[in-house]
Amino acid sequence: MSTTLAAIPPAEYVPRDTADVVRTVRDSRPQPLTIRGGEREHEDRPVAPDRRVVLSLRRMNRVQAVDADARLVRVQAGARLSDIDRTLGAHGLGLPVVGDHREITAGGFAAVGGLSAASHRYGMFSDNVISLEYVDPEGRFGTCGRTHHSDRFRRILGSAGRAGIITALTLEAVEVDKDRTWLTSDAHRFLDFDTFVEHSLAEINRPGDALLQVGRWVDTAPLRVARPVGSGQLQLGTVRFGQWSSLHPATATPSLRARRELGARARKGLGAIASHASGRAAMPVRHAAAGALMFAPKVLTLRDAEYLADTVISSAGERGPAYRVAVFAPLSSYHSVFHRLHDLLTERREHADCFTVISAQTYGVRSSYLHEQVGEDHGYISFTCRLRPPSIYPGTRGTAELLRDIDAAVDDICASERGQRYHIPD
């Protein structure tokens, strides 16, 4: 007996197995499909008007089998990484690369490559996929992996669903107890962008025994403060600071456990306050919560560290639309790529007044796939630029035109520096 497709609402299909996906793809042709996993919805992610059929994999969320001896796990594509990790934990195992929030799904992460602060050790999430099942754009079912149909395997991984819809995966795991693996943070803070970039490159090249490593930079536009009526606005100075954190193994002691518990409660409390704050009064609270991530705790467990951003930033980040760009830069051109991207975005902000906060994140990526392309390891560099509402700051060029110009300039940088753009998952 065939499985009945659920449609909620009529334009959204929620299959339960691969056969359902095959039927949905065939029945929807030639209309394009929008593929979604089980991840949380974002307020600023609109559905494109020409993609009226949505296929959601949120019910294909089972962890199907664990082979503890081989350190492998088979999952459906809609399974959340946090649930997979919890299942693996009962076998003394864990995923080597997970995203920074708990709703990311295995299929969605593999479809964009997938990165984390552990990528300097384990590469991309897709580097840890052994094999997968998929449905191609014509509605045909297939399988591929490292040792069979390997060319197709590589095309599907990182294709964001364009080469095929991933429906099931077999993943590598590592021996680890993430709740009992203690880490201590070696943090360095910077007020100068040049020094921040130089330190980041040095740490990526020489990570030592760091289990996680990540650098963050924040650069704000001048703050406008209202004056009495008729006297215009007062502009305060910019805020520019960064932090590089390398997290190394530590031995748990009663003192470390107490510090970890105190820090975890403070971060959760600040995140909860920020998530409920609204209006103009909310901005200082959210910035304070974001600062809790920049000034990372000294002691925490591996699981705490993996989801640190989810604890604070998901509720504390500045809301609203943003322009995002991410690049894999070969380490030989990492310094140049980072500076050119930063200069491009800050210059556009200065002349077009289109952005408020510009923030960056970086870490190393030792991926076999990327290494094959240029013969060296890479640094991951991403920028998030918050857009000013045009209704509040009129008179600039159209936002769409500005962003097209920036995209073209980013492509030029990648072409000249042997960089590669990365599709940031929603």
mmCIF file with all atom_site columns, C-alpha atoms in Angstrom, residues 322-327 340-341 344-345 347-348 354-355 383 385 387 397-416 420-424:
data_model
loop_
_atom_site.group_PDB
_atom_site.id
_atom_site.type_symbol
_atom_site.label_atom_id
_atom_site.label_alt_id
_atom_site.label_comp_id
_atom_site.label_asym_id
_atom_site.label_entity_id
_atom_site.label_seq_id
_atom_site.pdbx_PDB_ins_code
_atom_site.Cartn_x
_atom_site.Cartn_y
_atom_site.Cartn_z
_atom_site.occupancy
_atom_site.B_iso_or_equiv
_atom_site.pdbx_formal_charge
_atom_site.auth_seq_id
_atom_site.auth_comp_id
_atom_site.auth_asym_id
_atom_site.auth_atom_id
_atom_site.pdbx_PDB_model_num
ATOM 1  C CA . ALA A 1 322 ? 20.656 41.358 5.682  1.00 0.00 ? 322 ALA A CA 1
ATOM 2  C CA . TYR A 1 323 ? 23.117 40.859 2.853  1.00 0.00 ? 323 TYR A CA 1
ATOM 3  C CA . ARG A 1 324 ? 25.292 37.786 3.404  1.00 0.00 ? 324 ARG A CA 1
ATOM 4  C CA . VAL A 1 325 ? 28.342 36.608 1.535  1.00 0.00 ? 325 VAL A CA 1
ATOM 5  C CA . ALA A 1 326 ? 30.709 33.724 2.263  1.00 0.00 ? 326 ALA A CA 1
ATOM 6  C CA . VAL A 1 327 ? 33.923 32.663 0.560  1.00 0.00 ? 327 VAL A CA 1
ATOM 7  C CA . ARG A 1 340 ? 39.353 43.056 -0.022 1.00 0.00 ? 340 ARG A CA 1
ATOM 8  C CA . LEU A 1 341 ? 35.926 41.858 1.096  1.00 0.00 ? 341 LEU A CA 1
ATOM 9  C CA . LEU A 1 344 ? 34.409 46.495 -0.383 1.00 0.00 ? 344 LEU A CA 1
ATOM 10 C CA . LEU A 1 345 ? 31.598 46.311 2.164  1.00 0.00 ? 345 LEU A CA 1
ATOM 11 C CA . GLU A 1 347 ? 33.283 51.394 1.335  1.00 0.00 ? 347 GLU A CA 1
ATOM 12 C CA . ARG A 1 348 ? 29.743 50.672 0.101  1.00 0.00 ? 348 ARG A CA 1
ATOM 13 C CA . CYS A 1 354 ? 23.106 50.933 2.885  1.00 0.00 ? 354 CYS A CA 1
ATOM 14 C CA . PHE A 1 355 ? 24.384 48.921 5.868  1.00 0.00 ? 355 PHE A CA 1
ATOM 15 C CA . PHE A 1 383 ? 30.160 38.623 6.224  1.00 0.00 ? 383 PHE A CA 1
ATOM 16 C CA . CYS A 1 385 ? 25.638 43.187 6.604  1.00 0.00 ? 385 CYS A CA 1
ATOM 17 C CA . LEU A 1 387 ? 20.458 46.609 5.608  1.00 0.00 ? 387 LEU A CA 1
ATOM 18 C CA . ARG A 1 397 ? 20.341 53.887 -4.981 1.00 0.00 ? 397 ARG A CA 1
ATOM 19 C CA . GLY A 1 398 ? 17.961 50.965 -5.088 1.00 0.00 ? 398 GLY A CA 1
ATOM 20 C CA . THR A 1 399 ? 18.959 48.176 -2.736 1.00 0.00 ? 399 THR A CA 1
ATOM 21 C CA . ALA A 1 400 ? 18.708 45.485 -5.418 1.00 0.00 ? 400 ALA A CA 1
ATOM 22 C CA . GLU A 1 401 ? 21.056 47.408 -7.736 1.00 0.00 ? 401 GLU A CA 1
ATOM 23 C CA . LEU A 1 402 ? 23.574 47.979 -4.946 1.00 0.00 ? 402 LEU A CA 1
ATOM 24 C CA . LEU A 1 403 ? 23.613 44.316 -3.995 1.00 0.00 ? 403 LEU A CA 1
ATOM 25 C CA . ARG A 1 404 ? 24.050 43.243 -7.630 1.00 0.00 ? 404 ARG A CA 1
ATOM 26 C CA . ASP A 1 405 ? 27.086 45.526 -7.849 1.00 0.00 ? 405 ASP A CA 1
ATOM 27 C CA . ILE A 1 406 ? 28.488 44.050 -4.642 1.00 0.00 ? 406 ILE A CA 1
ATOM 28 C CA . ASP A 1 407 ? 27.887 40.496 -5.867 1.00 0.00 ? 407 ASP A CA 1
ATOM 29 C CA . ALA A 1 408 ? 29.775 41.254 -9.076 1.00 0.00 ? 408 ALA A CA 1
ATOM 30 C CA . ALA A 1 409 ? 32.687 42.727 -7.106 1.00 0.00 ? 409 ALA A CA 1
ATOM 31 C CA . VAL A 1 410 ? 32.794 39.654 -4.831 1.00 0.00 ? 410 VAL A CA 1
ATOM 32 C CA . ASP A 1 411 ? 32.904 37.392 -7.895 1.00 0.00 ? 411 ASP A CA 1
ATOM 33 C CA . ASP A 1 412 ? 35.840 39.422 -9.237 1.00 0.00 ? 412 ASP A CA 1
ATOM 34 C CA . ILE A 1 413 ? 37.699 39.004 -5.942 1.00 0.00 ? 413 ILE A CA 1
ATOM 35 C CA . CYS A 1 414 ? 37.133 35.245 -5.998 1.00 0.00 ? 414 CYS A CA 1
ATOM 36 C CA . ALA A 1 415 ? 38.278 34.971 -9.613 1.00 0.00 ? 415 ALA A CA 1
ATOM 37 C CA . SER A 1 416 ? 41.518 36.855 -8.979 1.00 0.00 ? 416 SER A CA 1
ATOM 38 C CA . GLN A 1 420 ? 35.129 30.059 -4.142 1.00 0.00 ? 420 GLN A CA 1
ATOM 39 C CA . ARG A 1 421 ? 31.776 31.389 -3.013 1.00 0.00 ? 421 ARG A CA 1
ATOM 40 C CA . TYR A 1 422 ? 29.807 29.365 -0.492 1.00 0.00 ? 422 TYR A CA 1
ATOM 41 C CA . HIS A 1 423 ? 26.019 29.201 -0.419 1.00 0.00 ? 423 HIS A CA 1
ATOM 42 C CA . ILE A 1 424 ? 25.001 30.171 3.116  1.00 0.00 ? 424 ILE A CA 1
#
